Amino acid sequence: MILNKIKNSIQEPRITLVGAGPGDPDLISLKGVKALNTADVVLYDALVNGALLNHAPEHAIKIFVGSQFDGESFSQDAVNKLMIDYALNYGHVVRLKSGDPFVFAKGFEEINFAESYSIKTEIVPGISSAIGVPGLHKIPMVYGNMSESFWVLSGVNSKGEISSDLKGAAQSKATVVVLMGIERIREIAAIFMAEGKGRLPVAVIENGSAHDEKTIVGVVETIAELIEDHKISSPAVLVFGDVVSLHPSFARIRDFYHLLSEG
């Protein structure tokens, strides 16, 4: 009798992959909040705002499984196994990931692994920092004749090497958004410089939408020095393109180069 009660108390195993959006906890979707409201377990990443855990019930188990720059990190294999173990033993697992789960976040790998165990899954998209954060600063991805498309790239590939796609992006007229690239900013800037784009506008936004957000605006040829001077670090979004000139702070930079060319 007691064993039957325990079995009946465990819900059907299911996993919901939820995109938490960037740093501001209010930017999660309503559907994401509803998923958290019914969670038995929440597995969350380092860049997820802790305030979002308040949407989960008091009884829900909350476990950090993210990577930190100066501490322990969980392998993808370990995270996958935790999702399955908790789903089978507790019921509804919410896998809470910053940004959107399918933008450089291994969301497909996690859902695919869960489904290999015939566990019911659901996906709740989130606002990607690649688009949402520049938008909060009135930097559009496309605008008039400035840009007709945009690229979103990782600064480095899985081997830690500079992405080979950066050269093609630098050659285009598109807006180029680079994630996970600030530590290699000098190499990335050099790729744009080689294409004659030393004065292309650049925006760098650290901890986008969070309370400790930092933003600088400059041009390719001096952006590395600006980042050092303002002590900008990860996580940060890099935005290369003429659309950055629409940012209010770029007006003084435009005036400076105008005077320089006249002199």
PDB file of C-alpha atoms in Angstrom:
ATOM      1  CA  MET A   1       0.000   0.000   0.000  1.00  0.00           C
ATOM      2  CA  ILE A   2       2.729   2.482   0.956  1.00  0.00           C
ATOM      3  CA  LEU A   3       4.755   1.563  -2.159  1.00  0.00           C
ATOM      4  CA  ASN A   4       1.703   2.184  -4.375  1.00  0.00           C
ATOM      5  CA  LYS A   5       1.203   5.611  -2.812  1.00  0.00           C
ATOM      6  CA  ILE A   6       4.832   6.532  -3.537  1.00  0.00           C
ATOM      7  CA  LYS A   7       4.490   5.383  -7.137  1.00  0.00           C
ATOM      8  CA  ASN A   8       1.257   7.311  -7.595  1.00  0.00           C
ATOM      9  CA  SER A   9       2.837  10.479  -6.206  1.00  0.00           C
ATOM     10  CA  ILE A  10       5.485  10.533  -8.960  1.00  0.00           C
ATOM     11  CA  GLN A  11       4.218  12.259 -12.081  1.00  0.00           C
ATOM     12  CA  GLU A  12       4.777  11.027 -15.604  1.00  0.00           C
ATOM     13  CA  PRO A  13       8.396  11.779 -16.588  1.00  0.00           C
ATOM     14  CA  ARG A  14       8.682  14.815 -18.833  1.00  0.00           C
ATOM     15  CA  ILE A  15      11.285  17.440 -19.648  1.00  0.00           C
ATOM     16  CA  THR A  16      10.626  21.026 -20.677  1.00  0.00           C
ATOM     17  CA  LEU A  17      13.489  22.941 -22.231  1.00  0.00           C
ATOM     18  CA  VAL A  18      12.939  26.622 -21.382  1.00  0.00           C
ATOM     19  CA  GLY A  19      14.784  29.645 -22.734  1.00  0.00           C
ATOM     20  CA  ALA A  20      15.173  32.183 -19.921  1.00  0.00           C
ATOM     21  CA  GLY A  21      16.162  35.069 -22.190  1.00  0.00           C
ATOM     22  CA  PRO A  22      19.031  37.450 -21.309  1.00  0.00           C
ATOM     23  CA  GLY A  23      19.743  38.824 -17.825  1.00  0.00           C
ATOM     24  CA  ASP A  24      16.472  40.626 -17.072  1.00  0.00           C
ATOM     25  CA  PRO A  25      14.156  38.057 -15.401  1.00  0.00           C
ATOM     26  CA  ASP A  26      11.096  39.814 -16.833  1.00  0.00           C
ATOM     27  CA  LEU A  27      12.137  38.805 -20.349  1.00  0.00           C
ATOM     28  CA  ILE A  28      11.202  35.153 -19.940  1.00  0.00           C
ATOM     29  CA  SER A  29       8.026  34.126 -21.786  1.00  0.00           C
ATOM     30  CA  LEU A  30       4.700  33.516 -20.060  1.00  0.00           C
ATOM     31  CA  LYS A  31       4.864  29.910 -21.253  1.00  0.00           C
ATOM     32  CA  GLY A  32       8.268  29.591 -19.625  1.00  0.00           C
ATOM     33  CA  VAL A  33       6.875  30.862 -16.317  1.00  0.00           C
ATOM     34  CA  LYS A  34       3.987  28.378 -16.540  1.00  0.00           C
ATOM     35  CA  ALA A  35       6.477  25.552 -17.049  1.00  0.00           C
ATOM     36  CA  LEU A  36       8.429  26.635 -13.970  1.00  0.00           C
ATOM     37  CA  ASN A  37       5.172  26.811 -11.975  1.00  0.00           C
ATOM     38  CA  THR A  38       4.714  23.059 -12.461  1.00  0.00           C
ATOM     39  CA  ALA A  39       8.340  21.952 -12.109  1.00  0.00           C
ATOM     40  CA  ASP A  40       9.406  19.201  -9.746  1.00  0.00           C
ATOM     41  CA  VAL A  41      13.054  19.803 -10.612  1.00  0.00           C
ATOM     42  CA  VAL A  42      14.822  22.796 -12.189  1.00  0.00           C
ATOM     43  CA  LEU A  43      18.261  22.354 -13.738  1.00  0.00           C
ATOM     44  CA  TYR A  44      19.627  25.830 -14.451  1.00  0.00           C
ATOM     45  CA  ASP A  45      22.694  27.400 -16.034  1.00  0.00           C
ATOM     46  CA  ALA A  46      25.157  30.000 -14.733  1.00  0.00           C
ATOM     47  CA  LEU A  47      23.751  32.918 -16.740  1.00  0.00           C
ATOM     48  CA  VAL A  48      20.154  32.323 -15.630  1.00  0.00           C
ATOM     49  CA  ASN A  49      18.877  35.064 -13.316  1.00  0.00           C
ATOM     50  CA  GLY A  50      18.298  33.505  -9.905  1.00  0.00           C
ATOM     51  CA  ALA A  51      15.019  35.390  -9.513  1.00  0.00           C
ATOM     52  CA  LEU A  52      13.443  33.037 -12.060  1.00  0.00           C
ATOM     53  CA  LEU A  53      13.763  30.144  -9.616  1.00  0.00           C
ATOM     54  CA  ASN A  54      11.076  31.838  -7.505  1.00  0.00           C
ATOM     55  CA  HIS A  55       8.526  30.818 -10.138  1.00  0.00           C
ATOM     56  CA  ALA A  56       9.081  27.154  -9.245  1.00  0.00           C
ATOM     57  CA  PRO A  57       7.102  25.580  -6.374  1.00  0.00           C
ATOM     58  CA  GLU A  58       8.718  25.473  -2.928  1.00  0.00           C
ATOM     59  CA  HIS A  59       9.026  21.697  -3.100  1.00  0.00           C
ATOM     60  CA  ALA A  60      10.903  21.801  -6.422  1.00  0.00           C
ATOM     61  CA  ILE A  61      14.530  20.725  -6.382  1.00  0.00           C
ATOM     62  CA  LYS A  62      16.777  23.419  -7.873  1.00  0.00           C
ATOM     63  CA  ILE A  63      20.186  22.362  -9.167  1.00  0.00           C
ATOM     64  CA  PHE A  64      22.917  24.447 -10.751  1.00  0.00           C
ATOM     65  CA  VAL A  65      24.448  22.661 -13.755  1.00  0.00           C
ATOM     66  CA  GLY A  66      26.157  25.514 -15.561  1.00  0.00           C
ATOM     67  CA  SER A  67      29.709  26.420 -16.392  1.00  0.00           C
ATOM     68  CA  GLN A  68      31.598  29.117 -14.543  1.00  0.00           C
ATOM     69  CA  PHE A  69      34.722  30.883 -15.723  1.00  0.00           C
ATOM     70  CA  ASP A  70      36.559  30.361 -12.431  1.00  0.00           C
ATOM     71  CA  GLY A  71      34.969  27.236 -11.027  1.00  0.00           C
ATOM     72  CA  GLU A  72      33.587  23.771 -11.572  1.00  0.00           C
ATOM     73  CA  SER A  73      31.614  23.030 -14.709  1.00  0.00           C
ATOM     74  CA  PHE A  74      29.326  20.174 -15.685  1.00  0.00           C
ATOM     75  CA  SER A  75      29.966  18.207 -18.846  1.00  0.00           C
ATOM     76  CA  GLN A  76      27.146  17.912 -21.357  1.00  0.00           C
ATOM     77  CA  ASP A  77      27.059  14.173 -20.711  1.00  0.00           C
ATOM     78  CA  ALA A  78      26.563  14.772 -16.984  1.00  0.00           C
ATOM     79  CA  VAL A  79      23.732  17.242 -17.603  1.00  0.00           C
ATOM     80  CA  ASN A  80      22.011  14.826 -19.974  1.00  0.00           C
ATOM     81  CA  LYS A  81      22.117  12.035 -17.390  1.00  0.00           C
ATOM     82  CA  LEU A  82      20.834  14.289 -14.628  1.00  0.00           C
ATOM     83  CA  MET A  83      17.835  15.281 -16.755  1.00  0.00           C
ATOM     84  CA  ILE A  84      16.895  11.652 -17.282  1.00  0.00           C
ATOM     85  CA  ASP A  85      17.493  10.555 -13.682  1.00  0.00           C
ATOM     86  CA  TYR A  86      15.412  13.371 -12.217  1.00  0.00           C
ATOM     87  CA  ALA A  87      12.612  12.970 -14.765  1.00  0.00           C
ATOM     88  CA  LEU A  88      12.305   9.246 -14.013  1.00  0.00           C
ATOM     89  CA  ASN A  89      12.430   9.751 -10.240  1.00  0.00           C
ATOM     90  CA  TYR A  90      10.589  13.047  -9.722  1.00  0.00           C
ATOM     91  CA  GLY A  91       8.447  13.807 -12.773  1.00  0.00           C
ATOM     92  CA  HIS A  92       8.596  17.211 -14.468  1.00  0.00           C
ATOM     93  CA  VAL A  93      12.103  18.526 -15.084  1.00  0.00           C
ATOM     94  CA  VAL A  94      12.530  22.087 -16.364  1.00  0.00           C
ATOM     95  CA  ARG A  95      15.872  22.566 -18.070  1.00  0.00           C
ATOM     96  CA  LEU A  96      16.332  26.329 -17.757  1.00  0.00           C
ATOM     97  CA  LYS A  97      18.881  27.836 -20.143  1.00  0.00           C
ATOM     98  CA  SER A  98      19.847  31.466 -20.682  1.00  0.00           C
ATOM     99  CA  GLY A  99      18.901  33.113 -23.960  1.00  0.00           C
ATOM    100  CA  ASP A 100      17.340  30.723 -26.441  1.00  0.00           C
ATOM    101  CA  PRO A 101      18.040  26.979 -26.037  1.00  0.00           C
ATOM    102  CA  PHE A 102      18.859  26.550 -29.728  1.00  0.00           C
ATOM    103  CA  VAL A 103      21.330  29.437 -30.155  1.00  0.00           C
ATOM    104  CA  PHE A 104      24.764  28.073 -29.172  1.00  0.00           C
ATOM    105  CA  ALA A 105      23.165  26.366 -26.178  1.00  0.00           C
ATOM    106  CA  LYS A 106      23.075  22.642 -27.084  1.00  0.00           C
ATOM    107  CA  GLY A 107      19.315  22.520 -26.776  1.00  0.00           C
ATOM    108  CA  PHE A 108      19.021  20.004 -29.602  1.00  0.00           C
ATOM    109  CA  GLU A 109      21.498  17.640 -27.952  1.00  0.00           C
ATOM    110  CA  GLU A 110      19.554  17.687 -24.691  1.00  0.00           C
ATOM    111  CA  ILE A 111      16.124  17.180 -26.243  1.00  0.00           C
ATOM    112  CA  ASN A 112      17.451  14.454 -28.535  1.00  0.00           C
ATOM    113  CA  PHE A 113      18.967  12.623 -25.560  1.00  0.00           C
ATOM    114  CA  ALA A 114      15.722  12.839 -23.572  1.00  0.00           C
ATOM    115  CA  GLU A 115      13.672  11.527 -26.475  1.00  0.00           C
ATOM    116  CA  SER A 116      16.041   8.568 -26.863  1.00  0.00           C
ATOM    117  CA  TYR A 117      14.620   7.446 -23.503  1.00  0.00           C
ATOM    118  CA  SER A 118      11.047   7.949 -24.772  1.00  0.00           C
ATOM    119  CA  ILE A 119      10.532  10.776 -22.289  1.00  0.00           C
ATOM    120  CA  LYS A 120       7.940  13.366 -23.244  1.00  0.00           C
ATOM    121  CA  THR A 121       9.569  16.709 -24.102  1.00  0.00           C
ATOM    122  CA  GLU A 122       8.528  20.267 -24.831  1.00  0.00           C
ATOM    123  CA  ILE A 123      10.478  23.300 -26.033  1.00  0.00           C
ATOM    124  CA  VAL A 124       9.832  26.869 -24.916  1.00  0.00           C
ATOM    125  CA  PRO A 125      11.900  29.354 -26.972  1.00  0.00           C
ATOM    126  CA  GLY A 126      13.602  32.300 -25.308  1.00  0.00           C
ATOM    127  CA  ILE A 127      14.870  35.718 -26.352  1.00  0.00           C
ATOM    128  CA  SER A 128      18.402  35.283 -27.655  1.00  0.00           C
ATOM    129  CA  SER A 129      20.935  37.816 -26.414  1.00  0.00           C
ATOM    130  CA  ALA A 130      22.216  37.981 -30.006  1.00  0.00           C
ATOM    131  CA  ILE A 131      19.086  39.839 -31.103  1.00  0.00           C
ATOM    132  CA  GLY A 132      17.315  40.965 -27.933  1.00  0.00           C
ATOM    133  CA  VAL A 133      20.242  42.750 -26.279  1.00  0.00           C
ATOM    134  CA  PRO A 134      21.174  44.966 -29.274  1.00  0.00           C
ATOM    135  CA  GLY A 135      17.455  45.697 -29.704  1.00  0.00           C
ATOM    136  CA  LEU A 136      17.257  47.016 -26.156  1.00  0.00           C
ATOM    137  CA  HIS A 137      19.892  49.552 -27.215  1.00  0.00           C
ATOM    138  CA  LYS A 138      17.957  50.546 -30.337  1.00  0.00           C
ATOM    139  CA  ILE A 139      20.407  48.727 -32.589  1.00  0.00           C
ATOM    140  CA  PRO A 140      18.414  46.983 -35.336  1.00  0.00           C
ATOM    141  CA  MET A 141      19.706  43.953 -37.174  1.00  0.00           C
ATOM    142  CA  VAL A 142      18.547  45.324 -40.527  1.00  0.00           C
ATOM    143  CA  TYR A 143      17.878  48.923 -41.481  1.00  0.00           C
ATOM    144  CA  GLY A 144      17.483  50.682 -44.825  1.00  0.00           C
ATOM    145  CA  ASN A 145      20.626  50.543 -46.945  1.00  0.00           C
ATOM    146  CA  MET A 146      22.846  49.895 -43.934  1.00  0.00           C
ATOM    147  CA  SER A 147      22.112  46.192 -43.679  1.00  0.00           C
ATOM    148  CA  GLU A 148      19.745  43.789 -45.394  1.00  0.00           C
ATOM    149  CA  SER A 149      20.635  40.721 -43.327  1.00  0.00           C
ATOM    150  CA  PHE A 150      22.510  39.621 -40.235  1.00  0.00           C
ATOM    151  CA  TRP A 151      24.892  36.892 -39.115  1.00  0.00           C
ATOM    152  CA  VAL A 152      25.055  35.374 -35.634  1.00  0.00           C
ATOM    153  CA  LEU A 153      28.330  33.586 -34.968  1.00  0.00           C
ATOM    154  CA  SER A 154      30.313  32.085 -32.151  1.00  0.00           C
ATOM    155  CA  GLY A 155      33.713  33.706 -31.838  1.00  0.00           C
ATOM    156  CA  VAL A 156      35.378  30.318 -31.516  1.00  0.00           C
ATOM    157  CA  ASN A 157      34.537  26.804 -32.654  1.00  0.00           C
ATOM    158  CA  SER A 158      34.361  23.633 -30.554  1.00  0.00           C
ATOM    159  CA  LYS A 159      38.161  23.313 -30.726  1.00  0.00           C
ATOM    160  CA  GLY A 160      38.701  26.796 -29.318  1.00  0.00           C
ATOM    161  CA  GLU A 161      39.854  28.158 -32.663  1.00  0.00           C
ATOM    162  CA  ILE A 162      38.640  31.373 -34.278  1.00  0.00           C
ATOM    163  CA  SER A 163      35.503  30.609 -36.283  1.00  0.00           C
ATOM    164  CA  SER A 164      36.233  30.188 -39.988  1.00  0.00           C
ATOM    165  CA  ASP A 165      32.879  31.851 -40.736  1.00  0.00           C
ATOM    166  CA  LEU A 166      34.131  35.203 -39.439  1.00  0.00           C
ATOM    167  CA  LYS A 167      36.014  35.998 -42.631  1.00  0.00           C
ATOM    168  CA  GLY A 168      32.904  35.503 -44.757  1.00  0.00           C
ATOM    169  CA  ALA A 169      30.872  37.593 -42.334  1.00  0.00           C
ATOM    170  CA  ALA A 170      33.455  40.386 -42.381  1.00  0.00           C
ATOM    171  CA  GLN A 171      33.347  40.446 -46.181  1.00  0.00           C
ATOM    172  CA  SER A 172      29.576  40.915 -46.222  1.00  0.00           C
ATOM    173  CA  LYS A 173      27.511  44.060 -45.715  1.00  0.00           C
ATOM    174  CA  ALA A 174      25.453  42.303 -43.080  1.00  0.00           C
ATOM    175  CA  THR A 175      25.233  43.117 -39.396  1.00  0.00           C
ATOM    176  CA  VAL A 176      27.524  40.644 -37.617  1.00  0.00           C
ATOM    177  CA  VAL A 177      26.776  39.553 -34.057  1.00  0.00           C
ATOM    178  CA  VAL A 178      29.508  37.585 -32.308  1.00  0.00           C
ATOM    179  CA  LEU A 179      28.891  35.636 -29.108  1.00  0.00           C
ATOM    180  CA  MET A 180      31.638  34.133 -26.953  1.00  0.00           C
ATOM    181  CA  GLY A 181      34.300  36.171 -28.697  1.00  0.00           C
ATOM    182  CA  ILE A 182      35.396  38.984 -26.413  1.00  0.00           C
ATOM    183  CA  GLU A 183      38.513  37.145 -25.208  1.00  0.00           C
ATOM    184  CA  ARG A 184      39.661  36.959 -28.847  1.00  0.00           C
ATOM    185  CA  ILE A 185      38.640  40.493 -29.798  1.00  0.00           C
ATOM    186  CA  ARG A 186      42.043  41.443 -31.236  1.00  0.00           C
ATOM    187  CA  GLU A 187      42.015  38.483 -33.617  1.00  0.00           C
ATOM    188  CA  ILE A 188      38.409  39.125 -34.587  1.00  0.00           C
ATOM    189  CA  ALA A 189      39.049  42.833 -35.157  1.00  0.00           C
ATOM    190  CA  ALA A 190      42.047  41.928 -37.322  1.00  0.00           C
ATOM    191  CA  ILE A 191      39.759  39.922 -39.621  1.00  0.00           C
ATOM    192  CA  PHE A 192      37.582  43.001 -40.190  1.00  0.00           C
ATOM    193  CA  MET A 193      40.661  45.208 -40.565  1.00  0.00           C
ATOM    194  CA  ALA A 194      41.955  42.924 -43.309  1.00  0.00           C
ATOM    195  CA  GLU A 195      38.752  43.668 -45.224  1.00  0.00           C
ATOM    196  CA  GLY A 196      39.349  47.423 -44.965  1.00  0.00           C
ATOM    197  CA  LYS A 197      36.752  47.904 -42.241  1.00  0.00           C
ATOM    198  CA  GLY A 198      38.835  49.570 -39.551  1.00  0.00           C
ATOM    199  CA  ARG A 199      36.230  52.284 -39.064  1.00  0.00           C
ATOM    200  CA  LEU A 200      33.208  49.994 -39.052  1.00  0.00           C
ATOM    201  CA  PRO A 201      31.017  50.760 -36.008  1.00  0.00           C
ATOM    202  CA  VAL A 202      31.081  48.231 -33.154  1.00  0.00           C
ATOM    203  CA  ALA A 203      29.005  47.877 -29.994  1.00  0.00           C
ATOM    204  CA  VAL A 204      30.023  45.712 -27.043  1.00  0.00           C
ATOM    205  CA  ILE A 205      27.397  44.887 -24.431  1.00  0.00           C
ATOM    206  CA  GLU A 206      28.337  42.988 -21.272  1.00  0.00           C
ATOM    207  CA  ASN A 207      25.613  41.321 -19.169  1.00  0.00           C
ATOM    208  CA  GLY A 208      22.943  42.602 -21.524  1.00  0.00           C
ATOM    209  CA  SER A 209      19.664  43.650 -19.836  1.00  0.00           C
ATOM    210  CA  ALA A 210      20.994  42.815 -16.358  1.00  0.00           C
ATOM    211  CA  HIS A 211      21.400  45.344 -13.545  1.00  0.00           C
ATOM    212  CA  ASP A 212      25.195  45.376 -14.012  1.00  0.00           C
ATOM    213  CA  GLU A 213      25.120  45.849 -17.777  1.00  0.00           C
ATOM    214  CA  LYS A 214      28.014  47.706 -19.429  1.00  0.00           C
ATOM    215  CA  THR A 215      27.955  49.120 -22.958  1.00  0.00           C
ATOM    216  CA  ILE A 216      30.619  50.708 -25.128  1.00  0.00           C
ATOM    217  CA  VAL A 217      30.459  51.889 -28.736  1.00  0.00           C
ATOM    218  CA  GLY A 218      33.430  52.415 -31.016  1.00  0.00           C
ATOM    219  CA  VAL A 219      35.039  51.311 -34.277  1.00  0.00           C
ATOM    220  CA  VAL A 220      36.936  48.179 -35.229  1.00  0.00           C
ATOM    221  CA  GLU A 221      40.420  49.713 -35.180  1.00  0.00           C
ATOM    222  CA  THR A 222      40.191  50.827 -31.532  1.00  0.00           C
ATOM    223  CA  ILE A 223      37.573  48.511 -30.009  1.00  0.00           C
ATOM    224  CA  ALA A 224      40.108  46.213 -28.302  1.00  0.00           C
ATOM    225  CA  GLU A 225      41.630  49.157 -26.421  1.00  0.00           C
ATOM    226  CA  LEU A 226      38.181  50.416 -25.421  1.00  0.00           C
ATOM    227  CA  ILE A 227      37.275  47.010 -24.039  1.00  0.00           C
ATOM    228  CA  GLU A 228      40.452  46.972 -21.945  1.00  0.00           C
ATOM    229  CA  ASP A 229      39.989  50.559 -20.756  1.00  0.00           C
ATOM    230  CA  HIS A 230      36.406  49.918 -19.629  1.00  0.00           C
ATOM    231  CA  LYS A 231      37.210  46.457 -18.258  1.00  0.00           C
ATOM    232  CA  ILE A 232      34.506  44.760 -20.292  1.00  0.00           C
ATOM    233  CA  SER A 233      34.476  40.972 -19.942  1.00  0.00           C
ATOM    234  CA  SER A 234      32.350  37.882 -20.596  1.00  0.00           C
ATOM    235  CA  PRO A 235      29.520  37.371 -21.120  1.00  0.00           C
ATOM    236  CA  ALA A 236      29.337  40.003 -23.837  1.00  0.00           C
ATOM    237  CA  VAL A 237      27.703  40.492 -27.212  1.00  0.00           C
ATOM    238  CA  LEU A 238      29.767  42.037 -30.022  1.00  0.00           C
ATOM    239  CA  VAL A 239      27.857  43.809 -32.788  1.00  0.00           C
ATOM    240  CA  PHE A 240      29.701  44.836 -35.967  1.00  0.00           C
ATOM    241  CA  GLY A 241      27.947  46.890 -38.616  1.00  0.00           C
ATOM    242  CA  ASP A 242      26.783  50.262 -39.868  1.00  0.00           C
ATOM    243  CA  VAL A 243      23.560  49.867 -37.866  1.00  0.00           C
ATOM    244  CA  VAL A 244      25.605  50.480 -34.706  1.00  0.00           C
ATOM    245  CA  SER A 245      26.001  54.080 -35.909  1.00  0.00           C
ATOM    246  CA  LEU A 246      22.321  54.542 -35.000  1.00  0.00           C
ATOM    247  CA  HIS A 247      23.223  54.248 -31.323  1.00  0.00           C
ATOM    248  CA  PRO A 248      23.115  57.725 -29.698  1.00  0.00           C
ATOM    249  CA  SER A 249      26.657  57.367 -28.352  1.00  0.00           C
ATOM    250  CA  PHE A 250      28.101  56.968 -31.826  1.00  0.00           C
ATOM    251  CA  ALA A 251      27.394  60.574 -32.811  1.00  0.00           C
ATOM    252  CA  ARG A 252      30.549  61.907 -31.133  1.00  0.00           C
ATOM    253  CA  ILE A 253      32.656  59.188 -32.789  1.00  0.00           C
ATOM    254  CA  ARG A 254      31.225  60.101 -36.187  1.00  0.00           C
ATOM    255  CA  ASP A 255      32.035  63.776 -35.541  1.00  0.00           C
ATOM    256  CA  PHE A 256      35.596  62.903 -34.508  1.00  0.00           C
ATOM    257  CA  TYR A 257      36.326  60.972 -37.711  1.00  0.00           C
ATOM    258  CA  HIS A 258      34.657  63.684 -39.777  1.00  0.00           C
ATOM    259  CA  LEU A 259      36.975  66.295 -38.295  1.00  0.00           C
ATOM    260  CA  LEU A 260      39.932  63.949 -38.732  1.00  0.00           C
ATOM    261  CA  SER A 261      39.192  63.527 -42.420  1.00  0.00           C
ATOM    262  CA  GLU A 262      38.842  67.284 -42.888  1.00  0.00           C
ATOM    263  CA  GLY A 263      42.150  67.916 -41.129  1.00  0.00           C
TER     264      GLY A 263
END
